[in-house]
Coordinates of C-alpha atoms and ligand atoms in Angstrom, one line a residue:
Chain P
M1 CA -53.8 -17.7 -32.8
H2 CA -54.5 -19.9 -29.8
R3 CA -55.0 -18.5 -26.3
I4 CA -53.8 -19.8 -22.9
E5 CA -56.4 -19.8 -20.1
V6 CA -55.8 -20.5 -16.4
V7 CA -58.5 -22.4 -14.4
E8 CA -58.5 -20.5 -11.1
G9 CA -57.8 -22.3 -7.9
K10 CA -56.3 -25.5 -9.4
C11 CA -52.6 -24.7 -9.7
I12 CA -50.6 -26.4 -7.1
G13 CA -47.2 -24.8 -7.9
A14 CA -45.7 -27.8 -9.7
G15 CA -43.8 -25.7 -12.1
N16 CA -44.1 -28.4 -14.8
C17 CA -45.5 -25.8 -17.3
V18 CA -42.5 -23.5 -16.7
D19 CA -40.2 -26.5 -17.1
V20 CA -41.5 -27.1 -20.6
A21 CA -42.3 -23.7 -21.9
E22 CA -40.3 -21.0 -20.1
D23 CA -41.3 -18.3 -22.6
Y24 CA -45.0 -18.7 -21.8
F25 CA -45.1 -19.6 -18.1
D26 CA -43.6 -18.3 -14.9
Q27 CA -44.4 -18.7 -11.3
G28 CA -44.9 -15.9 -8.7
D29 CA -43.2 -16.1 -5.3
D30 CA -46.3 -18.0 -4.1
A31 CA -45.3 -20.6 -6.8
L32 CA -48.6 -20.1 -8.6
V33 CA -48.6 -20.0 -12.3
I34 CA -48.2 -16.7 -14.2
V35 CA -48.9 -16.6 -17.9
L36 CA -46.3 -14.5 -19.6
K37 CA -47.9 -14.4 -23.1
E38 CA -51.5 -15.3 -23.6
Q39 CA -51.4 -15.5 -27.3
V40 CA -49.7 -18.5 -28.9
P41 CA -48.7 -18.3 -32.5
E42 CA -49.0 -21.4 -34.6
G43 CA -45.3 -22.2 -34.5
D44 CA -45.3 -22.5 -30.6
V45 CA -48.6 -24.4 -30.3
A46 CA -46.9 -27.8 -29.9
E47 CA -44.6 -26.6 -27.2
V48 CA -47.4 -24.9 -25.3
E49 CA -49.6 -27.9 -25.7
R50 CA -46.9 -30.1 -24.1
A51 CA -46.7 -27.6 -21.2
V52 CA -50.5 -27.6 -20.7
K53 CA -50.5 -31.5 -20.7
A54 CA -47.6 -31.6 -18.2
C55 CA -49.8 -29.9 -15.6
P56 CA -50.9 -32.6 -13.1
V57 CA -54.1 -30.9 -12.1
A58 CA -55.2 -29.5 -15.6
A59 CA -55.0 -25.9 -14.4
L60 CA -54.2 -24.7 -17.9
R61 CA -56.1 -24.7 -21.2
L62 CA -55.2 -23.9 -24.7
L63 CA -58.2 -22.4 -26.5
G64 CA -59.1 -21.8 -30.1
A65 CA -57.9 -23.5 -33.3
Chain K
M1 CA -47.2 -68.8 -22.6
T2 CA -44.8 -66.3 -21.2
E3 CA -45.6 -64.2 -18.1
R4 CA -45.4 -61.1 -20.2
A5 CA -48.1 -62.2 -22.6
A6 CA -50.3 -63.3 -19.7
D7 CA -49.9 -59.9 -18.2
S8 CA -51.3 -58.1 -21.1
T9 CA -54.3 -60.4 -21.5
P10 CA -57.3 -58.2 -22.0
G11 CA -60.3 -58.4 -19.7
P12 CA -61.8 -55.9 -17.2
V13 CA -59.5 -53.7 -15.2
V14 CA -61.1 -52.8 -11.9
V15 CA -59.7 -49.7 -10.2
I16 CA -60.6 -49.4 -6.5
G17 CA -60.9 -45.9 -5.2
A18 CA -61.9 -42.9 -7.3
G19 CA -59.5 -40.3 -6.0
K20 CA -56.7 -38.7 -8.0
A21 CA -54.7 -41.9 -8.4
G22 CA -57.7 -44.1 -9.3
F23 CA -59.2 -41.5 -11.7
E24 CA -55.9 -40.9 -13.5
T25 CA -55.3 -44.7 -13.9
A26 CA -58.7 -45.1 -15.6
I27 CA -58.1 -42.2 -17.9
A28 CA -54.6 -43.2 -18.8
L29 CA -55.7 -46.8 -19.5
R30 CA -58.2 -45.6 -22.0
A31 CA -55.9 -43.0 -23.5
S32 CA -53.2 -45.7 -24.1
G33 CA -55.6 -47.9 -25.9
W34 CA -57.0 -50.4 -23.3
N35 CA -60.0 -51.7 -25.3
D36 CA -61.6 -53.8 -22.6
R37 CA -63.8 -52.8 -19.7
I38 CA -62.5 -50.3 -17.2
V39 CA -64.4 -50.2 -14.0
L40 CA -63.8 -47.4 -11.5
V41 CA -65.3 -47.9 -8.0
G42 CA -65.4 -45.0 -5.5
D43 CA -67.2 -45.0 -2.1
E44 CA -67.6 -41.2 -1.9
D45 CA -70.8 -39.7 -3.2
A46 CA -69.1 -37.4 -5.6
L47 CA -67.5 -37.3 -9.0
P48 CA -63.7 -37.5 -8.7
Y49 CA -62.2 -34.2 -7.3
E50 CA -58.9 -32.6 -6.5
R51 CA -58.1 -32.4 -2.8
P52 CA -55.5 -29.6 -2.7
P53 CA -58.1 -26.8 -3.1
L54 CA -60.0 -28.1 -0.1
S55 CA -57.6 -26.5 2.3
K56 CA -57.1 -23.4 0.1
D57 CA -59.4 -21.8 -2.5
F58 CA -62.5 -24.0 -1.7
L59 CA -62.2 -23.1 1.9
A60 CA -61.8 -19.5 1.0
G61 CA -65.0 -19.6 -1.0
K62 CA -63.3 -18.9 -4.3
M63 CA -64.3 -22.3 -5.7
E64 CA -67.6 -24.2 -5.6
R65 CA -68.2 -27.9 -5.5
D66 CA -68.1 -28.2 -9.4
D67 CA -64.9 -26.2 -9.6
V68 CA -62.9 -28.8 -7.7
L69 CA -63.8 -31.7 -9.9
I70 CA -60.9 -33.3 -11.7
D71 CA -60.8 -32.1 -15.3
G72 CA -62.5 -34.8 -17.3
A73 CA -64.6 -36.2 -14.4
V74 CA -67.8 -35.4 -16.2
R75 CA -66.6 -37.2 -19.4
L76 CA -66.3 -40.7 -17.8
P77 CA -69.4 -42.0 -19.6
Q78 CA -68.1 -40.8 -23.0
L79 CA -64.8 -42.6 -22.4
E80 CA -66.8 -45.7 -21.6
I81 CA -65.3 -45.9 -18.1
E82 CA -67.9 -47.6 -15.8
F83 CA -68.0 -45.4 -12.7
H84 CA -69.7 -46.8 -9.6
R85 CA -70.3 -43.8 -7.4
A86 CA -71.0 -44.1 -3.6
T87 CA -70.1 -47.8 -3.9
S88 CA -67.4 -49.6 -2.0
V89 CA -65.5 -52.7 -2.9
E90 CA -66.2 -55.1 0.0
R91 CA -64.1 -58.0 -1.0
L92 CA -61.1 -58.8 -3.2
D93 CA -60.8 -62.5 -4.0
L94 CA -57.4 -63.4 -5.3
E95 CA -58.3 -67.0 -5.9
S96 CA -61.3 -66.5 -8.2
K97 CA -60.0 -63.1 -9.5
E98 CA -63.2 -61.3 -8.4
V99 CA -64.1 -58.1 -6.6
V100 CA -67.4 -57.9 -4.8
L101 CA -69.1 -54.5 -4.6
S102 CA -71.4 -53.2 -1.8
T103 CA -74.2 -53.4 -4.3
G104 CA -73.8 -57.2 -4.4
E105 CA -72.4 -57.2 -7.9
S106 CA -69.2 -59.2 -8.5
I107 CA -66.8 -58.5 -11.3
R108 CA -64.1 -60.8 -12.6
Y109 CA -60.9 -58.9 -13.3
S110 CA -57.8 -59.3 -15.4
H111 CA -56.1 -56.6 -13.3
V112 CA -56.9 -54.8 -10.1
V113 CA -55.5 -51.4 -9.2
L114 CA -55.8 -50.5 -5.5
A115 CA -56.0 -46.8 -5.1
T116 CA -57.8 -46.6 -1.9
G117 CA -55.9 -43.6 -0.5
A118 CA -55.9 -42.7 3.2
R119 CA -58.1 -41.4 6.0
P120 CA -57.3 -38.9 8.7
R121 CA -55.7 -40.3 11.8
R122 CA -57.8 -39.8 14.8
L123 CA -56.8 -38.9 18.3
T124 CA -57.3 -41.7 20.9
V125 CA -57.8 -39.4 23.9
P126 CA -61.2 -38.9 25.6
G127 CA -63.4 -36.4 23.8
A128 CA -61.9 -37.1 20.4
D129 CA -65.4 -37.5 18.9
L130 CA -67.1 -34.5 20.4
E131 CA -69.2 -32.2 18.3
G132 CA -67.0 -29.4 17.0
V133 CA -64.0 -31.6 16.5
V134 CA -63.5 -31.8 12.7
H135 CA -61.1 -33.5 10.2
L136 CA -60.2 -32.5 6.6
R137 CA -59.9 -35.1 3.9
T138 CA -63.0 -35.2 1.8
L139 CA -65.2 -32.6 0.0
A140 CA -67.9 -33.3 2.6
D141 CA -65.3 -32.6 5.4
A142 CA -64.4 -29.3 3.6
E143 CA -68.0 -28.2 3.4
V144 CA -68.4 -28.6 7.1
L145 CA -65.1 -26.9 7.9
K146 CA -65.9 -24.0 5.6
T147 CA -69.1 -23.2 7.3
T148 CA -67.5 -23.7 10.7
A149 CA -64.5 -21.4 9.9
E150 CA -66.9 -18.6 8.9
T151 CA -68.8 -18.7 12.1
T152 CA -66.4 -19.8 14.8
E153 CA -64.5 -17.3 16.9
S154 CA -61.7 -19.6 18.0
L155 CA -60.0 -22.6 16.4
V156 CA -57.4 -25.0 17.8
V157 CA -55.5 -27.0 15.1
I158 CA -54.0 -30.1 16.4
G159 CA -51.0 -31.0 14.2
G160 CA -48.6 -28.6 12.6
G161 CA -48.3 -30.4 9.2
Y162 CA -49.2 -29.0 5.8
V163 CA -53.0 -29.4 6.0
G164 CA -53.1 -28.0 9.6
L165 CA -51.0 -25.0 8.7
E166 CA -52.9 -24.3 5.5
V167 CA -56.2 -24.2 7.4
A168 CA -54.7 -22.2 10.2
A169 CA -53.5 -19.6 7.8
H170 CA -56.9 -19.3 6.2
A171 CA -58.8 -19.1 9.4
A172 CA -56.5 -16.5 10.8
S173 CA -57.1 -14.4 7.6
L174 CA -60.8 -14.5 8.5
G175 CA -60.1 -13.0 11.9
V176 CA -60.6 -16.3 13.8
R177 CA -58.4 -16.7 16.9
V178 CA -56.1 -19.6 15.9
R179 CA -53.8 -21.8 17.9
V180 CA -51.7 -24.7 16.5
L181 CA -50.7 -27.4 18.9
E182 CA -47.8 -29.6 17.6
G183 CA -46.6 -32.7 19.4
M184 CA -43.1 -32.6 18.1
S185 CA -40.4 -29.9 18.7
R186 CA -40.9 -28.2 15.3
L187 CA -43.6 -27.6 12.7
L188 CA -43.7 -29.7 9.5
N189 CA -41.6 -32.2 11.4
R190 CA -42.3 -35.1 9.1
S191 CA -42.0 -33.3 5.7
A192 CA -39.6 -30.4 5.9
L193 CA -36.0 -29.5 6.8
P194 CA -35.4 -27.7 10.2
E195 CA -34.7 -24.4 8.5
T196 CA -38.1 -24.5 6.8
S197 CA -39.8 -25.4 10.1
E198 CA -38.0 -22.5 11.8
H199 CA -39.1 -20.0 9.1
A200 CA -42.7 -21.3 9.1
L201 CA -42.8 -20.9 12.9
R202 CA -41.8 -17.3 12.6
H203 CA -44.1 -16.6 9.7
H204 CA -47.2 -18.0 11.3
R205 CA -46.5 -16.3 14.7
A206 CA -46.0 -13.0 12.8
V207 CA -49.5 -13.2 11.3
G208 CA -51.0 -13.7 14.7
I209 CA -51.3 -17.5 14.9
E210 CA -50.3 -18.9 18.3
V211 CA -48.1 -22.0 18.1
N212 CA -47.2 -24.4 20.9
L213 CA -44.6 -27.1 20.3
D214 CA -43.9 -30.4 22.2
V215 CA -47.6 -30.5 23.3
R216 CA -49.0 -33.7 24.9
I217 CA -52.7 -33.8 24.7
S218 CA -54.6 -35.6 27.4
E219 CA -58.2 -34.8 26.6
L220 CA -60.7 -32.8 24.6
V221 CA -63.0 -31.1 27.0
S222 CA -66.8 -30.5 26.5
D223 CA -69.4 -28.0 27.7
H224 CA -72.7 -29.3 29.1
D225 CA -74.2 -29.7 25.6
G226 CA -71.5 -32.1 24.6
R227 CA -69.7 -29.6 22.3
V228 CA -66.0 -29.3 22.4
R229 CA -64.8 -26.4 24.6
G230 CA -61.1 -26.8 24.6
V231 CA -58.0 -29.0 24.6
L232 CA -56.4 -30.1 27.8
T233 CA -52.7 -30.9 27.8
E234 CA -50.8 -33.3 30.1
D235 CA -49.3 -30.4 32.0
G236 CA -52.8 -29.2 32.8
T237 CA -53.1 -26.3 30.4
L238 CA -56.5 -25.8 28.9
F239 CA -56.6 -24.2 25.4
E240 CA -60.1 -23.0 24.9
A241 CA -61.7 -23.3 21.5
E242 CA -65.1 -23.4 19.9
T243 CA -63.7 -25.6 17.1
V244 CA -60.9 -28.2 17.0
L245 CA -59.4 -29.4 13.7
C246 CA -57.6 -32.7 14.2
A247 CA -54.8 -32.8 11.5
I248 CA -52.3 -35.3 12.9
G249 CA -51.7 -37.1 9.6
I250 CA -53.3 -39.9 7.7
E251 CA -53.4 -43.6 7.7
P252 CA -53.6 -45.7 4.6
C253 CA -56.8 -47.5 3.7
A254 CA -55.4 -51.0 3.5
E255 CA -58.1 -53.2 5.2
L256 CA -59.4 -54.5 1.9
A257 CA -55.9 -55.5 0.8
E258 CA -55.2 -57.0 4.2
R259 CA -58.4 -59.1 4.2
A260 CA -57.4 -60.4 0.8
G261 CA -54.1 -61.6 2.2
L262 CA -51.8 -59.1 0.5
A263 CA -48.7 -57.9 2.2
V264 CA -49.4 -54.8 4.3
A265 CA -47.1 -52.7 6.5
N266 CA -47.7 -49.0 6.8
G267 CA -49.7 -49.3 3.5
I268 CA -50.0 -51.9 0.8
Q269 CA -46.5 -53.2 0.0
V270 CA -45.5 -53.1 -3.6
D271 CA -42.3 -53.8 -5.5
E272 CA -40.3 -51.5 -7.7
S273 CA -42.9 -52.0 -10.4
L274 CA -45.8 -51.1 -8.0
R275 CA -47.0 -54.7 -8.0
T276 CA -48.4 -56.1 -4.8
S277 CA -47.6 -59.6 -3.5
A278 CA -50.4 -61.0 -5.7
P279 CA -50.2 -61.3 -9.6
H280 CA -52.1 -58.7 -11.5
V281 CA -52.9 -56.6 -8.4
W282 CA -51.2 -53.2 -8.2
A283 CA -51.3 -50.5 -5.6
I284 CA -50.6 -46.8 -6.1
G285 CA -51.0 -43.3 -4.4
D286 CA -51.4 -42.6 -0.7
C287 CA -52.2 -46.2 0.1
A288 CA -49.1 -47.8 -1.4
S289 CA -45.7 -48.3 0.2
F290 CA -43.0 -48.7 -2.4
P291 CA -39.2 -48.8 -2.6
V292 CA -38.1 -45.2 -2.8
P293 CA -34.7 -44.7 -4.4
Y294 CA -33.6 -41.8 -2.2
L295 CA -34.4 -43.6 1.1
R296 CA -33.3 -47.1 0.1
Q297 CA -36.3 -48.4 1.9
H298 CA -40.1 -48.6 1.5
A299 CA -42.2 -45.5 2.1
R300 CA -45.6 -44.0 1.4
L301 CA -45.8 -40.6 -0.3
E302 CA -48.8 -38.3 0.0
S303 CA -48.9 -36.0 -2.9
V304 CA -50.7 -35.3 -6.2
Q305 CA -47.4 -35.8 -8.1
N306 CA -47.0 -39.3 -6.6
A307 CA -50.7 -40.2 -7.3
V308 CA -50.5 -39.0 -11.0
E309 CA -47.2 -40.4 -11.9
Q310 CA -47.9 -43.8 -10.3
A311 CA -51.2 -44.0 -12.0
R312 CA -49.7 -43.4 -15.5
F313 CA -46.9 -45.8 -14.8
V314 CA -49.3 -48.6 -13.8
A315 CA -51.7 -47.9 -16.7
S316 CA -48.8 -48.2 -19.1
A317 CA -47.5 -51.3 -17.5
I318 CA -50.9 -53.0 -17.8
V319 CA -51.4 -52.0 -21.4
S320 CA -47.8 -52.9 -22.5
G321 CA -47.5 -55.9 -20.3
Q322 CA -44.0 -54.7 -19.5
P323 CA -43.8 -53.2 -16.0
G324 CA -40.3 -51.6 -15.9
V325 CA -39.1 -49.8 -12.8
Y326 CA -41.0 -46.9 -11.3
R327 CA -38.7 -43.9 -10.7
A328 CA -39.7 -40.3 -10.1
V329 CA -38.5 -37.3 -8.3
P330 CA -41.1 -36.7 -5.6
W331 CA -42.3 -33.1 -5.0
V332 CA -45.0 -31.3 -3.1
A333 CA -46.0 -27.7 -2.6
S334 CA -48.0 -26.1 0.2
K335 CA -49.5 -22.7 0.3
Q336 CA -50.1 -21.4 3.8
G337 CA -51.4 -17.9 3.4
A338 CA -48.5 -15.8 2.1
L339 CA -46.0 -18.6 2.8
T340 CA -45.4 -21.2 0.1
V341 CA -43.2 -24.2 0.7
Q342 CA -42.1 -26.4 -2.3
A343 CA -40.2 -29.5 -1.6
A344 CA -38.5 -31.9 -4.0
G345 CA -36.6 -35.0 -3.5
L346 CA -36.5 -36.8 -0.2
T347 CA -34.3 -35.8 2.6
G348 CA -34.7 -38.6 5.1
N349 CA -31.1 -39.8 4.6
H350 CA -29.3 -36.4 4.3
D351 CA -26.2 -35.6 6.3
S352 CA -25.5 -32.0 5.4
R353 CA -27.5 -28.9 4.5
V354 CA -26.7 -25.7 2.8
V355 CA -28.9 -22.6 3.1
Y356 CA -29.2 -20.7 -0.2
G357 CA -30.5 -17.1 -0.3
D358 CA -31.4 -14.9 2.6
P359 CA -34.0 -16.2 5.1
D360 CA -34.7 -12.6 6.3
S361 CA -35.7 -11.7 2.7
G362 CA -38.7 -14.1 3.0
G363 CA -37.5 -16.2 0.1
F364 CA -34.7 -18.8 0.5
S365 CA -34.0 -22.5 0.1
T366 CA -32.3 -25.3 2.0
L367 CA -30.5 -27.9 0.0
A368 CA -30.0 -31.4 1.6
F369 CA -27.0 -33.6 0.6
D370 CA -26.3 -37.3 1.2
G371 CA -22.5 -37.2 1.0
E372 CA -21.7 -35.1 -2.1
T373 CA -25.1 -35.8 -3.8
L374 CA -28.1 -33.5 -3.7
V375 CA -31.1 -35.5 -2.3
G376 CA -33.7 -32.7 -1.7
I377 CA -34.6 -29.1 -1.5
D378 CA -37.1 -27.0 0.5
A379 CA -37.8 -23.8 -1.3
I380 CA -39.7 -21.0 0.5
N381 CA -41.3 -18.5 -1.8
S382 CA -38.6 -19.3 -4.3
P383 CA -40.0 -21.3 -7.3
R384 CA -36.9 -20.7 -9.4
H385 CA -34.7 -22.5 -6.8
F386 CA -37.2 -25.3 -6.7
L387 CA -37.3 -25.8 -10.4
A388 CA -33.5 -25.7 -10.8
A389 CA -33.1 -28.2 -8.0
R390 CA -35.8 -30.4 -9.3
R391 CA -34.1 -30.5 -12.7
V392 CA -30.8 -31.5 -11.0
L393 CA -32.6 -34.2 -9.0
T394 CA -34.1 -35.6 -12.2
Q395 CA -30.8 -35.6 -14.0
E396 CA -29.1 -37.4 -11.1
L397 CA -31.9 -40.0 -10.9
N398 CA -31.4 -40.7 -14.6
G399 CA -27.7 -41.2 -13.9
T400 CA -26.4 -38.0 -15.4
P401 CA -24.2 -36.1 -13.0
S402 CA -25.2 -32.5 -12.8
G403 CA -22.0 -31.1 -11.3
L404 CA -23.9 -29.8 -8.3
T405 CA -22.0 -31.2 -5.4
L406 CA -21.9 -30.3 -1.7
E407 CA -18.5 -28.7 -2.2
R408 CA -19.8 -26.6 -5.0
A409 CA -22.9 -25.5 -3.1
R410 CA -20.6 -24.3 -0.3
S411 CA -18.4 -22.2 -2.5
S412 CA -18.9 -18.4 -2.3
D413 CA -19.8 -18.0 -6.0
F414 CA -22.4 -20.8 -6.1
R415 CA -25.5 -20.0 -8.1
L416 CA -28.2 -22.7 -8.0
E417 CA -29.9 -21.3 -11.0
D418 CA -26.9 -22.1 -13.1
F419 CA -27.5 -25.8 -12.6
G420 CA -30.2 -28.1 -14.0
R421 CA -30.7 -25.7 -16.9
R422 CA -31.9 -27.3 -20.1
R423 CA -28.7 -27.2 -22.2
D424 CA -28.6 -25.3 -25.5
P425 CA -32.2 -24.6 -26.2
E426 CA -31.4 -24.3 -29.9
V427 CA -30.2 -27.9 -30.0
V428 CA -33.0 -29.3 -27.8
S429 CA -35.8 -27.7 -29.7
G430 CA -35.5 -30.2 -32.6
Ligands
FAD501 C1 -56.8 -30.9 2.4 C2 -55.8 -31.5 1.6 C3 -54.9 -30.7 0.9 C4 -53.9 -31.3 0.1 N1 -53.0 -30.4 -0.6 C5 -52.1 -31.0 -1.4 C6 -51.2 -30.2 -2.2 O1 -51.3 -28.9 -2.1 N2 -50.3 -30.7 -3.0 C7 -50.2 -32.1 -3.1 O2 -49.4 -32.6 -3.8 N3 -51.0 -32.9 -2.3 C8 -51.9 -32.4 -1.5 N4 -52.8 -33.2 -0.7 C9 -52.5 -34.7 -0.8 C10 -53.2 -35.3 -2.1 O3 -54.5 -34.8 -2.2 C11 -53.2 -36.8 -2.0 O4 -51.9 -37.2 -1.9 C12 -53.9 -37.4 -3.1 O5 -55.3 -37.1 -3.1 C13 -53.8 -38.9 -3.1 O6 -54.6 -39.5 -4.0 P1 -55.1 -41.0 -3.9 O7 -56.0 -41.3 -5.1 O8 -54.0 -41.9 -3.6 O9 -56.0 -41.1 -2.5 P2 -57.4 -40.4 -2.2 O10 -57.5 -39.1 -2.8 O11 -57.6 -40.6 -0.7 O12 -58.5 -41.3 -2.9 C14 -58.8 -42.6 -2.5 C15 -60.3 -42.8 -2.7 O13 -60.6 -44.2 -2.5 C16 -61.8 -44.4 -1.8 N5 -61.8 -45.7 -1.2 C17 -61.1 -46.2 -0.2 N6 -61.4 -47.5 0.0 C18 -62.4 -47.9 -0.9 C19 -63.1 -49.1 -1.2 N7 -62.9 -50.2 -0.5 N8 -64.0 -49.1 -2.2 C20 -64.2 -47.9 -2.9 N9 -63.6 -46.8 -2.7 C21 -62.6 -46.7 -1.7 C22 -61.7 -43.2 -0.8 O14 -62.9 -42.9 -0.2 C23 -61.2 -42.1 -1.6 O15 -62.2 -41.5 -2.3 C24 -53.8 -32.7 0.0 C25 -54.6 -33.5 0.8 C26 -55.6 -32.9 1.5 C27 -56.6 -33.8 2.3
SF4_502 S1 -47.9 -27.1 -14.2 FE1 -50.0 -26.7 -13.4 S2 -49.8 -26.8 -11.2 FE2 -47.8 -26.6 -12.1 S3 -47.3 -24.4 -12.0 FE3 -48.1 -24.9 -14.0 S4 -50.3 -24.6 -13.8 FE4 -49.5 -24.7 -11.8

């Protein structure tokens, strides 16, 4: 299992992560990122990795291998 | 030899300016396999950092200096990117293809990327430089402002743009008496649609921020110690304040380019591939004025999105030797206390607007159309509207009609969320 971590204070509300992986990320009314599911099973790692990479300010990390 | 082959000739790439645009260029060059020297020169005495937190969580004390660094800033040596800190490029010689640094060193380049950003515009009225008058662009500025905001009793913010309103909202939350003075007839005049401005005005007034519009400033007034004491307007009103934040916009840092003989007009002029008027010299980010599809004219954009996407575009153009055409849907978001505004597209040419959702609920959006075509959205506390509209704008930019027309948006059963959806997730996931 991999785990999603948010780096506090960096999110600028781009929504790029939500655009790529709607099952894992959402945004609150303040547009800041909300992680819907922290744990990422092997099958979804590629998708979540793309979402993490799509963030323009590296506010997201995918931990553990 | 063809031009294309000449363009991808290896040799040092010198990136001038180590802000978001410059840093991302250097990283993207290395990531896409540029094997030659990459030199990143920045005149600030700091590792590359993100500016957005400076008016938000850094100001609020939730982030320290190290927390605002751009991810990867400490790995520059490992990536063999030569970073010259607190060093400015003094001269760009197009003839000999050399840049000269403030240290005296000169470097011959194969490509130069100008990412010199912008600096705050300054007031030209008497008293503009008094003690207690602050600006906000750099980490150093933010450190000063943070201490000031914690100790001052009253703050006047000159300029009702994104940065000014973000700081105003923060200071008000600390219990500081805050007044915003705006020269135009509405807040966010340059960047937002009128409905957004109207809502922002009501919101900020409701949380206790005083706002004056159409203000003409004649002078910043000092006490006997030479500290600012207030702002005097042309009609004779004195707004007293211990601290004045001047946030009237930014001007591009284009002197270096201008001295080198490059075309400059409200920023460094580039073509649709982000090339300046000289071969192998590119300009990106806040300092660059490029042909924007939505506006059918040159413009400068000031956002992280623009800095990052232009950086990646230029890095890939340099590595591949094939420039292509830069096209992207611009967007920006601003968090002003409990009010969040997200804007996508560009609305400078719009001729009709449709309000979507209920402004009184606190979350709504305004869609802007040029004829039947959607050209932009302002979403207030409505990230789902923003995302849907951004997808529509991306589709349209790629030449795929989305079906979202002005007529459709005006119909009674219109649901923005039904548009710009990724079609058939089952099919796409392959
Ligand atoms: C307080 C604040 C909040 C913001 N919030 C947001 C936000 O929420 N969302 C958003 O999208 N955008 C936001 N922005 C805008 C965003 O930060 C900028 O658009 C972005 O930083 C532009 O990056 P850049 O690299 O083009 O320019 P800059 O970040 O200005 O970097 C340019 C660098 O080049 C250096 N330089 C200039 N000339 C030379 C020279 N001759 N030699 C060496 N170095 C030189 C400058 O000192 C500077 O360090 C905010 C900006 C500020 C100031
Ligand atoms: S992509 Fe990054 S900045 Fe955008 S919402 Fe997700 S975490 Fe925030």
